[in-house]
Amino acid sequence: MPIYEYRCDNCGHELEHLQKVTDPVLVDCPACEQPTLKKQVSAAGFRLKGGGWYETDFKKSGDKKRNLLEGSDKPAEAGKEGKGVKDKPLKDAA
């Protein structure tokens, strides 16, 4: 369930409330008891873990290592590359 932030237009009281998305919006301020609460827009706080994200797979290697060390539970696998086609000299078409 998300935590929503509310602010009272009457007294300026701010509060956070844990509620379902389908729950009705709070209206009454607990401080001044007036029906002047407004839901605030705020940034969500979450972190995407695992592979397949920009931070883990597509950033420059120096930034990727730093970000993995800061927020990952597992150590980064360094030096592990997939088996690809080895360079072979091209035959002359002439």
mmCIF file with all atom_site columns, C-alpha atoms in Angstrom:
data_model
loop_
_atom_site.group_PDB
_atom_site.id
_atom_site.type_symbol
_atom_site.label_atom_id
_atom_site.label_alt_id
_atom_site.label_comp_id
_atom_site.label_asym_id
_atom_site.label_entity_id
_atom_site.label_seq_id
_atom_site.pdbx_PDB_ins_code
_atom_site.Cartn_x
_atom_site.Cartn_y
_atom_site.Cartn_z
_atom_site.occupancy
_atom_site.B_iso_or_equiv
_atom_site.pdbx_formal_charge
_atom_site.auth_seq_id
_atom_site.auth_comp_id
_atom_site.auth_asym_id
_atom_site.auth_atom_id
_atom_site.pdbx_PDB_model_num
ATOM 1  C CA . MET A 1 1  ? 0.000   0.000   0.000   1.00 0.00 ? 1  MET A CA 1
ATOM 2  C CA . PRO A 1 2  ? 1.314   3.474   -0.803  1.00 0.00 ? 2  PRO A CA 1
ATOM 3  C CA . ILE A 1 3  ? 1.885   6.268   1.678   1.00 0.00 ? 3  ILE A CA 1
ATOM 4  C CA . TYR A 1 4  ? 0.095   9.469   0.669   1.00 0.00 ? 4  TYR A CA 1
ATOM 5  C CA . GLU A 1 5  ? 1.011   12.963  1.823   1.00 0.00 ? 5  GLU A CA 1
ATOM 6  C CA . TYR A 1 6  ? -1.684  15.469  2.742   1.00 0.00 ? 6  TYR A CA 1
ATOM 7  C CA . ARG A 1 7  ? -1.584  19.173  3.598   1.00 0.00 ? 7  ARG A CA 1
ATOM 8  C CA . CYS A 1 8  ? -4.300  21.276  5.198   1.00 0.00 ? 8  CYS A CA 1
ATOM 9  C CA . ASP A 1 9  ? -5.129  24.492  3.331   1.00 0.00 ? 9  ASP A CA 1
ATOM 10 C CA . ASN A 1 10 ? -6.529  26.013  6.523   1.00 0.00 ? 10 ASN A CA 1
ATOM 11 C CA . CYS A 1 11 ? -3.784  25.482  9.135   1.00 0.00 ? 11 CYS A CA 1
ATOM 12 C CA . GLY A 1 12 ? -0.865  24.136  7.040   1.00 0.00 ? 12 GLY A CA 1
ATOM 13 C CA . HIS A 1 13 ? -0.695  20.832  8.943   1.00 0.00 ? 13 HIS A CA 1
ATOM 14 C CA . GLU A 1 14 ? 1.089   18.103  6.948   1.00 0.00 ? 14 GLU A CA 1
ATOM 15 C CA . LEU A 1 15 ? 0.653   14.369  7.431   1.00 0.00 ? 15 LEU A CA 1
ATOM 16 C CA . GLU A 1 16 ? 1.393   11.030  5.809   1.00 0.00 ? 16 GLU A CA 1
ATOM 17 C CA . HIS A 1 17 ? -1.240  8.312   5.620   1.00 0.00 ? 17 HIS A CA 1
ATOM 18 C CA . LEU A 1 18 ? -0.898  4.661   4.591   1.00 0.00 ? 18 LEU A CA 1
ATOM 19 C CA . GLN A 1 19 ? -3.936  3.722   2.525   1.00 0.00 ? 19 GLN A CA 1
ATOM 20 C CA . LYS A 1 20 ? -5.049  1.625   -0.414  1.00 0.00 ? 20 LYS A CA 1
ATOM 21 C CA . VAL A 1 21 ? -5.331  3.177   -3.857  1.00 0.00 ? 21 VAL A CA 1
ATOM 22 C CA . THR A 1 22 ? -9.066  2.454   -3.779  1.00 0.00 ? 22 THR A CA 1
ATOM 23 C CA . ASP A 1 23 ? -9.618  4.099   -0.361  1.00 0.00 ? 23 ASP A CA 1
ATOM 24 C CA . PRO A 1 24 ? -11.394 7.472   -0.357  1.00 0.00 ? 24 PRO A CA 1
ATOM 25 C CA . VAL A 1 25 ? -9.238  10.602  -0.125  1.00 0.00 ? 25 VAL A CA 1
ATOM 26 C CA . LEU A 1 26 ? -8.915  12.081  3.375   1.00 0.00 ? 26 LEU A CA 1
ATOM 27 C CA . VAL A 1 27 ? -10.757 15.378  3.776   1.00 0.00 ? 27 VAL A CA 1
ATOM 28 C CA . ASP A 1 28 ? -10.835 16.303  7.480   1.00 0.00 ? 28 ASP A CA 1
ATOM 29 C CA . CYS A 1 29 ? -7.677  17.743  9.047   1.00 0.00 ? 29 CYS A CA 1
ATOM 30 C CA . PRO A 1 30 ? -6.815  16.054  12.369  1.00 0.00 ? 30 PRO A CA 1
ATOM 31 C CA . ALA A 1 31 ? -5.280  19.296  13.723  1.00 0.00 ? 31 ALA A CA 1
ATOM 32 C CA . CYS A 1 32 ? -7.989  21.899  13.008  1.00 0.00 ? 32 CYS A CA 1
ATOM 33 C CA . GLU A 1 33 ? -10.850 19.490  12.161  1.00 0.00 ? 33 GLU A CA 1
ATOM 34 C CA . GLN A 1 34 ? -11.760 21.434  9.006   1.00 0.00 ? 34 GLN A CA 1
ATOM 35 C CA . PRO A 1 35 ? -12.545 19.660  5.686   1.00 0.00 ? 35 PRO A CA 1
ATOM 36 C CA . THR A 1 36 ? -9.575  21.290  3.919   1.00 0.00 ? 36 THR A CA 1
ATOM 37 C CA . LEU A 1 37 ? -7.032  18.477  3.413   1.00 0.00 ? 37 LEU A CA 1
ATOM 38 C CA . LYS A 1 38 ? -5.480  18.226  -0.049  1.00 0.00 ? 38 LYS A CA 1
ATOM 39 C CA . LYS A 1 39 ? -3.457  15.296  -1.367  1.00 0.00 ? 39 LYS A CA 1
ATOM 40 C CA . GLN A 1 40 ? 0.099   16.323  -2.284  1.00 0.00 ? 40 GLN A CA 1
ATOM 41 C CA . VAL A 1 41 ? 2.101   15.069  -5.252  1.00 0.00 ? 41 VAL A CA 1
ATOM 42 C CA . SER A 1 42 ? 5.416   13.593  -4.145  1.00 0.00 ? 42 SER A CA 1
ATOM 43 C CA . ALA A 1 43 ? 8.161   11.402  -5.548  1.00 0.00 ? 43 ALA A CA 1
ATOM 44 C CA . ALA A 1 44 ? 7.903   7.685   -4.979  1.00 0.00 ? 44 ALA A CA 1
ATOM 45 C CA . GLY A 1 45 ? 10.744  6.062   -3.091  1.00 0.00 ? 45 GLY A CA 1
ATOM 46 C CA . PHE A 1 46 ? 11.658  2.671   -4.499  1.00 0.00 ? 46 PHE A CA 1
ATOM 47 C CA . ARG A 1 47 ? 14.650  0.915   -6.007  1.00 0.00 ? 47 ARG A CA 1
ATOM 48 C CA . LEU A 1 48 ? 14.609  -1.594  -8.828  1.00 0.00 ? 48 LEU A CA 1
ATOM 49 C CA . LYS A 1 49 ? 16.876  -4.555  -8.056  1.00 0.00 ? 49 LYS A CA 1
ATOM 50 C CA . GLY A 1 50 ? 18.123  -7.278  -10.336 1.00 0.00 ? 50 GLY A CA 1
ATOM 51 C CA . GLY A 1 51 ? 19.180  -7.232  -13.965 1.00 0.00 ? 51 GLY A CA 1
ATOM 52 C CA . GLY A 1 52 ? 17.659  -5.668  -17.032 1.00 0.00 ? 52 GLY A CA 1
ATOM 53 C CA . TRP A 1 53 ? 17.587  -2.075  -15.793 1.00 0.00 ? 53 TRP A CA 1
ATOM 54 C CA . TYR A 1 54 ? 19.580  0.930   -16.991 1.00 0.00 ? 54 TYR A CA 1
ATOM 55 C CA . GLU A 1 55 ? 21.685  1.057   -13.815 1.00 0.00 ? 55 GLU A CA 1
ATOM 56 C CA . THR A 1 56 ? 22.792  -2.562  -13.997 1.00 0.00 ? 56 THR A CA 1
ATOM 57 C CA . ASP A 1 57 ? 23.048  -3.291  -17.710 1.00 0.00 ? 57 ASP A CA 1
ATOM 58 C CA . PHE A 1 58 ? 23.411  -0.157  -19.828 1.00 0.00 ? 58 PHE A CA 1
ATOM 59 C CA . LYS A 1 59 ? 25.438  2.402   -17.854 1.00 0.00 ? 59 LYS A CA 1
ATOM 60 C CA . LYS A 1 60 ? 29.132  3.005   -18.387 1.00 0.00 ? 60 LYS A CA 1
ATOM 61 C CA . SER A 1 61 ? 31.122  0.347   -16.547 1.00 0.00 ? 61 SER A CA 1
ATOM 62 C CA . GLY A 1 62 ? 32.516  2.700   -13.861 1.00 0.00 ? 62 GLY A CA 1
ATOM 63 C CA . ASP A 1 63 ? 29.079  4.026   -12.937 1.00 0.00 ? 63 ASP A CA 1
ATOM 64 C CA . LYS A 1 64 ? 27.586  0.536   -13.022 1.00 0.00 ? 64 LYS A CA 1
ATOM 65 C CA . LYS A 1 65 ? 30.104  -0.858  -10.526 1.00 0.00 ? 65 LYS A CA 1
ATOM 66 C CA . ARG A 1 66 ? 29.608  2.060   -8.144  1.00 0.00 ? 66 ARG A CA 1
ATOM 67 C CA . ASN A 1 67 ? 25.808  1.738   -8.227  1.00 0.00 ? 67 ASN A CA 1
ATOM 68 C CA . LEU A 1 68 ? 25.890  -2.012  -7.745  1.00 0.00 ? 68 LEU A CA 1
ATOM 69 C CA . LEU A 1 69 ? 28.185  -1.696  -4.734  1.00 0.00 ? 69 LEU A CA 1
ATOM 70 C CA . GLU A 1 70 ? 25.952  0.933   -3.140  1.00 0.00 ? 70 GLU A CA 1
ATOM 71 C CA . GLY A 1 71 ? 22.613  -0.863  -3.398  1.00 0.00 ? 71 GLY A CA 1
ATOM 72 C CA . SER A 1 72 ? 23.002  -4.525  -4.190  1.00 0.00 ? 72 SER A CA 1
ATOM 73 C CA . ASP A 1 73 ? 22.847  -7.455  -1.824  1.00 0.00 ? 73 ASP A CA 1
ATOM 74 C CA . LYS A 1 74 ? 24.969  -9.606  -4.152  1.00 0.00 ? 74 LYS A CA 1
ATOM 75 C CA . PRO A 1 75 ? 28.466  -8.706  -5.397  1.00 0.00 ? 75 PRO A CA 1
ATOM 76 C CA . ALA A 1 76 ? 28.847  -7.797  -9.052  1.00 0.00 ? 76 ALA A CA 1
ATOM 77 C CA . GLU A 1 77 ? 30.180  -10.501 -11.335 1.00 0.00 ? 77 GLU A CA 1
ATOM 78 C CA . ALA A 1 78 ? 33.288  -8.942  -12.841 1.00 0.00 ? 78 ALA A CA 1
ATOM 79 C CA . GLY A 1 79 ? 34.982  -10.247 -15.952 1.00 0.00 ? 79 GLY A CA 1
ATOM 80 C CA . LYS A 1 80 ? 32.214  -12.614 -16.943 1.00 0.00 ? 80 LYS A CA 1
ATOM 81 C CA . GLU A 1 81 ? 31.478  -12.260 -20.618 1.00 0.00 ? 81 GLU A CA 1
ATOM 82 C CA . GLY A 1 82 ? 29.406  -14.420 -22.919 1.00 0.00 ? 82 GLY A CA 1
ATOM 83 C CA . LYS A 1 83 ? 31.002  -16.657 -25.512 1.00 0.00 ? 83 LYS A CA 1
ATOM 84 C CA . GLY A 1 84 ? 30.902  -14.865 -28.823 1.00 0.00 ? 84 GLY A CA 1
ATOM 85 C CA . VAL A 1 85 ? 32.323  -15.385 -32.264 1.00 0.00 ? 85 VAL A CA 1
ATOM 86 C CA . LYS A 1 86 ? 36.100  -15.068 -32.245 1.00 0.00 ? 86 LYS A CA 1
ATOM 87 C CA . ASP A 1 87 ? 37.749  -12.783 -34.739 1.00 0.00 ? 87 ASP A CA 1
ATOM 88 C CA . LYS A 1 88 ? 38.740  -14.687 -37.856 1.00 0.00 ? 88 LYS A CA 1
ATOM 89 C CA . PRO A 1 89 ? 40.701  -13.238 -40.739 1.00 0.00 ? 89 PRO A CA 1
ATOM 90 C CA . LEU A 1 90 ? 38.505  -12.548 -43.737 1.00 0.00 ? 90 LEU A CA 1
ATOM 91 C CA . LYS A 1 91 ? 39.312  -14.380 -46.945 1.00 0.00 ? 91 LYS A CA 1
ATOM 92 C CA . ASP A 1 92 ? 40.130  -12.186 -49.907 1.00 0.00 ? 92 ASP A CA 1
ATOM 93 C CA . ALA A 1 93 ? 37.313  -12.067 -52.442 1.00 0.00 ? 93 ALA A CA 1
ATOM 94 C CA . ALA A 1 94 ? 39.741  -11.395 -55.314 1.00 0.00 ? 94 ALA A CA 1
#
